[in-house]
Protein backbone atom coordinates (compact mmCIF):
# COMPACT_ATOMS: atom_id res chain seq x y z
CA UNK A 1 0.00 0.00 0.00
CA UNK A 2 1.35 3.43 -0.86
CA UNK A 3 2.29 5.90 1.86
CA UNK A 4 -0.23 8.43 0.55
CA UNK A 5 -3.21 6.07 0.18
CA UNK A 6 -6.16 6.83 2.48
CA UNK A 7 -9.63 5.26 2.40
CA UNK A 8 -12.67 6.73 4.19
CA UNK A 9 -16.28 5.60 4.51
CA UNK A 10 -19.42 7.08 6.03
CA UNK A 11 -23.07 7.96 5.69
CA UNK A 12 -25.27 6.51 2.95
CA UNK A 13 -22.59 4.12 1.72
CA UNK A 14 -20.03 6.87 1.03
CA UNK A 15 -16.59 5.52 0.02
CA UNK A 16 -13.62 7.71 -0.99
CA UNK A 17 -9.94 7.13 -1.74
CA UNK A 18 -7.15 9.72 -1.41
CA UNK A 19 -4.14 8.92 -3.60
CA UNK A 20 -1.94 11.72 -2.29
CA UNK A 21 -3.20 14.28 -4.78
CA UNK A 22 -6.97 13.95 -5.15
CA UNK A 23 -10.06 12.21 -3.78
CA UNK A 24 -11.89 9.60 -5.87
CA UNK A 25 -15.46 8.72 -4.99
CA UNK A 26 -16.52 5.10 -5.22
CA UNK A 27 -20.12 4.03 -5.35
CA UNK A 28 -21.35 1.47 -2.88
CA UNK A 29 -23.89 -1.07 -4.11
CA UNK A 30 -25.74 -0.53 -0.82
CA UNK A 31 -26.77 2.72 0.88
CA UNK A 32 -26.68 1.98 4.63
CA UNK A 33 -24.14 3.93 6.66
CA UNK A 34 -20.65 2.40 6.64
CA UNK A 35 -19.02 2.25 10.07
CA UNK A 36 -15.54 0.80 9.56
CA UNK A 37 -12.94 -0.10 6.93
CA UNK A 38 -10.18 -2.65 6.76
CA UNK A 39 -7.49 -2.10 4.13
CA UNK A 40 -4.77 -4.72 3.77
CA UNK A 41 -3.58 -3.48 0.35
CA UNK A 42 -4.69 -0.85 -2.18
CA UNK A 43 -6.80 -3.50 -3.90
CA UNK A 44 -7.95 -5.25 -0.70
CA UNK A 45 -10.52 -2.92 0.84
CA UNK A 46 -13.48 -4.09 2.93
CA UNK A 47 -16.17 -1.98 4.62
CA UNK A 48 -18.94 -2.87 7.08
CA UNK A 49 -22.01 -0.96 8.14
CA UNK A 50 -25.60 -0.85 9.23
CA UNK A 51 -28.07 -3.65 8.47
CA UNK A 52 -25.30 -6.24 8.04
CA UNK A 53 -23.67 -4.40 5.13
CA UNK A 54 -20.34 -5.80 3.94
CA UNK A 55 -18.75 -4.50 0.72
CA UNK A 56 -15.44 -5.39 -0.94
CA UNK A 57 -13.39 -3.67 -3.64
CA UNK A 58 -13.19 -5.94 -6.70
CA UNK A 59 -11.83 -4.86 -10.09
CA UNK A 60 -12.05 -1.17 -9.20
CA UNK A 61 -15.60 -1.16 -7.82
CA UNK A 62 -17.28 -2.13 -4.57
CA UNK A 63 -19.58 -5.15 -4.55
CA UNK A 64 -21.87 -6.52 -1.86
CA UNK A 65 -20.31 -9.33 0.10
CA UNK A 66 -23.11 -9.93 2.56
CA UNK A 67 -23.03 -12.84 4.93
CA UNK A 68 -26.44 -14.57 4.85
CA UNK A 69 -28.34 -14.11 8.08
CA UNK A 70 -26.52 -11.01 9.31
CA UNK A 71 -28.97 -8.13 9.67
CA UNK A 72 -27.44 -6.49 12.74
CA UNK A 73 -25.44 -3.31 12.44
CA UNK A 74 -21.75 -4.05 11.97
CA UNK A 75 -19.38 -1.66 13.71
CA UNK A 76 -15.92 -3.15 13.21
CA UNK A 77 -13.80 -5.15 10.77
CA UNK A 78 -10.15 -6.16 11.01
CA UNK A 79 -7.99 -8.95 9.70
CA UNK A 80 -4.54 -10.29 9.09
CA UNK A 81 -4.40 -10.96 5.34
CA UNK A 82 -6.53 -10.83 2.19
CA UNK A 83 -9.65 -12.80 3.02
CA UNK A 84 -9.07 -13.68 6.67
CA UNK A 85 -11.01 -11.13 8.71
CA UNK A 86 -13.43 -10.65 11.59
CA UNK A 87 -16.57 -8.51 11.90
CA UNK A 88 -18.46 -7.49 15.03
CA UNK A 89 -21.57 -5.55 15.87
CA UNK A 90 -24.86 -5.53 17.71
CA UNK A 91 -26.70 -8.46 19.31
CA UNK A 92 -23.40 -10.16 20.31
CA UNK A 93 -22.47 -10.61 16.66
CA UNK A 94 -18.94 -11.88 16.13
CA UNK A 95 -18.10 -13.64 12.86
CA UNK A 96 -14.93 -14.66 11.07
CA UNK A 97 -14.40 -15.10 7.33
CA UNK A 98 -11.56 -17.45 6.54
CA UNK A 99 -10.71 -19.62 3.54
CA UNK A 100 -14.02 -18.81 1.84
CA UNK A 101 -16.28 -19.71 4.76
CA UNK A 102 -17.98 -17.90 7.64
CA UNK A 103 -17.79 -19.01 11.25
CA UNK A 104 -20.12 -17.45 13.82
CA UNK A 105 -18.68 -17.19 17.30
CA UNK A 106 -20.94 -17.08 20.33
CA UNK A 107 -19.72 -14.47 22.76
CA UNK A 108 -22.16 -14.67 25.61
CA UNK A 109 -25.74 -15.65 26.38
CA UNK A 110 -26.23 -11.99 27.34
CA UNK A 111 -26.65 -9.77 24.25
CA UNK A 112 -23.87 -7.24 23.90
CA UNK A 113 -22.70 -4.76 21.28
CA UNK A 114 -19.08 -5.00 20.16
CA UNK A 115 -17.89 -1.59 18.94
CA UNK A 116 -14.32 -2.40 17.98
CA UNK A 117 -11.91 -5.25 17.45
CA UNK A 118 -8.23 -5.78 16.77
CA UNK A 119 -6.71 -8.78 15.01
CA UNK A 120 -2.99 -8.87 15.79
CA UNK A 121 -2.35 -12.46 14.69
CA UNK A 122 -4.54 -15.20 13.17
CA UNK A 123 -4.80 -16.67 16.66
CA UNK A 124 -5.14 -13.40 18.58
CA UNK A 125 -8.21 -11.17 18.42
CA UNK A 126 -9.54 -8.75 21.05
CA UNK A 127 -13.12 -7.37 20.96
CA UNK A 128 -14.46 -4.50 23.05
CA UNK A 129 -17.89 -3.04 23.71
CA UNK A 130 -20.40 -3.80 26.42
CA UNK A 131 -18.20 -6.83 27.11
CA UNK A 132 -14.56 -7.57 26.38
CA UNK A 133 -13.48 -10.83 24.75
CA UNK A 134 -10.18 -12.37 23.69
CA UNK A 135 -9.87 -15.13 21.04
CA UNK A 136 -7.03 -17.58 21.70
CA UNK A 137 -7.32 -19.61 18.44
CA UNK A 138 -9.97 -21.92 19.84
CA UNK A 139 -12.13 -20.15 22.42
CA UNK A 140 -13.56 -16.73 23.20
CA UNK A 141 -12.54 -15.78 26.71
CA UNK A 142 -14.08 -13.09 28.91
CA UNK A 143 -11.69 -10.36 29.90
CA UNK A 144 -12.55 -8.17 32.90
CA UNK A 145 -13.03 -4.55 31.85
CA UNK A 146 -11.13 -1.91 33.84
CA UNK A 147 -14.46 -0.23 34.72
CA UNK A 148 -18.09 -1.15 34.19
CA UNK A 149 -18.31 1.08 31.12
CA UNK A 150 -18.76 0.38 27.43
CA UNK A 151 -15.41 0.38 25.65
CA UNK A 152 -15.32 1.66 22.05
CA UNK A 153 -11.69 1.74 21.01
CA UNK A 154 -8.56 -0.34 20.98
Coordinates of C-alpha atoms in Angstrom, one line a residue:
X1 CA 0.0 0.0 0.0
X2 CA 1.4 3.4 -0.9
X3 CA 2.3 5.9 1.9
X4 CA -0.2 8.4 0.5
X5 CA -3.2 6.1 0.2
X6 CA -6.2 6.8 2.5
X7 CA -9.6 5.3 2.4
X8 CA -12.7 6.7 4.2
X9 CA -16.3 5.6 4.5
X10 CA -19.4 7.1 6.0
X11 CA -23.1 8.0 5.7
X12 CA -25.3 6.5 2.9
X13 CA -22.6 4.1 1.7
X14 CA -20.0 6.9 1.0
X15 CA -16.6 5.5 0.0
X16 CA -13.6 7.7 -1.0
X17 CA -9.9 7.1 -1.7
X18 CA -7.2 9.7 -1.4
X19 CA -4.1 8.9 -3.6
X20 CA -1.9 11.7 -2.3
X21 CA -3.2 14.3 -4.8
X22 CA -7.0 13.9 -5.1
X23 CA -10.1 12.2 -3.8
X24 CA -11.9 9.6 -5.9
X25 CA -15.5 8.7 -5.0
X26 CA -16.5 5.1 -5.2
X27 CA -20.1 4.0 -5.3
X28 CA -21.3 1.5 -2.9
X29 CA -23.9 -1.1 -4.1
X30 CA -25.7 -0.5 -0.8
X31 CA -26.8 2.7 0.9
X32 CA -26.7 2.0 4.6
X33 CA -24.1 3.9 6.7
X34 CA -20.7 2.4 6.6
X35 CA -19.0 2.2 10.1
X36 CA -15.5 0.8 9.6
X37 CA -12.9 -0.1 6.9
X38 CA -10.2 -2.7 6.8
X39 CA -7.5 -2.1 4.1
X40 CA -4.8 -4.7 3.8
X41 CA -3.6 -3.5 0.3
X42 CA -4.7 -0.9 -2.2
X43 CA -6.8 -3.5 -3.9
X44 CA -7.9 -5.3 -0.7
X45 CA -10.5 -2.9 0.8
X46 CA -13.5 -4.1 2.9
X47 CA -16.2 -2.0 4.6
X48 CA -18.9 -2.9 7.1
X49 CA -22.0 -1.0 8.1
X50 CA -25.6 -0.9 9.2
X51 CA -28.1 -3.6 8.5
X52 CA -25.3 -6.2 8.0
X53 CA -23.7 -4.4 5.1
X54 CA -20.3 -5.8 3.9
X55 CA -18.7 -4.5 0.7
X56 CA -15.4 -5.4 -0.9
X57 CA -13.4 -3.7 -3.6
X58 CA -13.2 -5.9 -6.7
X59 CA -11.8 -4.9 -10.1
X60 CA -12.1 -1.2 -9.2
X61 CA -15.6 -1.2 -7.8
X62 CA -17.3 -2.1 -4.6
X63 CA -19.6 -5.2 -4.6
X64 CA -21.9 -6.5 -1.9
X65 CA -20.3 -9.3 0.1
X66 CA -23.1 -9.9 2.6
X67 CA -23.0 -12.8 4.9
X68 CA -26.4 -14.6 4.9
X69 CA -28.3 -14.1 8.1
X70 CA -26.5 -11.0 9.3
X71 CA -29.0 -8.1 9.7
X72 CA -27.4 -6.5 12.7
X73 CA -25.4 -3.3 12.4
X74 CA -21.8 -4.1 12.0
X75 CA -19.4 -1.7 13.7
X76 CA -15.9 -3.2 13.2
X77 CA -13.8 -5.1 10.8
X78 CA -10.2 -6.2 11.0
X79 CA -8.0 -9.0 9.7
X80 CA -4.5 -10.3 9.1
X81 CA -4.4 -11.0 5.3
X82 CA -6.5 -10.8 2.2
X83 CA -9.6 -12.8 3.0
X84 CA -9.1 -13.7 6.7
X85 CA -11.0 -11.1 8.7
X86 CA -13.4 -10.7 11.6
X87 CA -16.6 -8.5 11.9
X88 CA -18.5 -7.5 15.0
X89 CA -21.6 -5.6 15.9
X90 CA -24.9 -5.5 17.7
X91 CA -26.7 -8.5 19.3
X92 CA -23.4 -10.2 20.3
X93 CA -22.5 -10.6 16.7
X94 CA -18.9 -11.9 16.1
X95 CA -18.1 -13.6 12.9
X96 CA -14.9 -14.7 11.1
X97 CA -14.4 -15.1 7.3
X98 CA -11.6 -17.5 6.5
X99 CA -10.7 -19.6 3.5
X100 CA -14.0 -18.8 1.8
X101 CA -16.3 -19.7 4.8
X102 CA -18.0 -17.9 7.6
X103 CA -17.8 -19.0 11.3
X104 CA -20.1 -17.5 13.8
X105 CA -18.7 -17.2 17.3
X106 CA -20.9 -17.1 20.3
X107 CA -19.7 -14.5 22.8
X108 CA -22.2 -14.7 25.6
X109 CA -25.7 -15.7 26.4
X110 CA -26.2 -12.0 27.3
X111 CA -26.7 -9.8 24.2
X112 CA -23.9 -7.2 23.9
X113 CA -22.7 -4.8 21.3
X114 CA -19.1 -5.0 20.2
X115 CA -17.9 -1.6 18.9
X116 CA -14.3 -2.4 18.0
X117 CA -11.9 -5.3 17.4
X118 CA -8.2 -5.8 16.8
X119 CA -6.7 -8.8 15.0
X120 CA -3.0 -8.9 15.8
X121 CA -2.4 -12.5 14.7
X122 CA -4.5 -15.2 13.2
X123 CA -4.8 -16.7 16.7
X124 CA -5.1 -13.4 18.6
X125 CA -8.2 -11.2 18.4
X126 CA -9.5 -8.7 21.0
X127 CA -13.1 -7.4 21.0
X128 CA -14.5 -4.5 23.1
X129 CA -17.9 -3.0 23.7
X130 CA -20.4 -3.8 26.4
X131 CA -18.2 -6.8 27.1
X132 CA -14.6 -7.6 26.4
X133 CA -13.5 -10.8 24.7
X134 CA -10.2 -12.4 23.7
X135 CA -9.9 -15.1 21.0
X136 CA -7.0 -17.6 21.7
X137 CA -7.3 -19.6 18.4
X138 CA -10.0 -21.9 19.8
X139 CA -12.1 -20.1 22.4
X140 CA -13.6 -16.7 23.2
X141 CA -12.5 -15.8 26.7
X142 CA -14.1 -13.1 28.9
X143 CA -11.7 -10.4 29.9
X144 CA -12.6 -8.2 32.9
X145 CA -13.0 -4.6 31.8
X146 CA -11.1 -1.9 33.8
X147 CA -14.5 -0.2 34.7
X148 CA -18.1 -1.2 34.2
X149 CA -18.3 1.1 31.1
X150 CA -18.8 0.4 27.4
X151 CA -15.4 0.4 25.7
X152 CA -15.3 1.7 22.1
X153 CA -11.7 1.7 21.0
X154 CA -8.6 -0.3 21.0

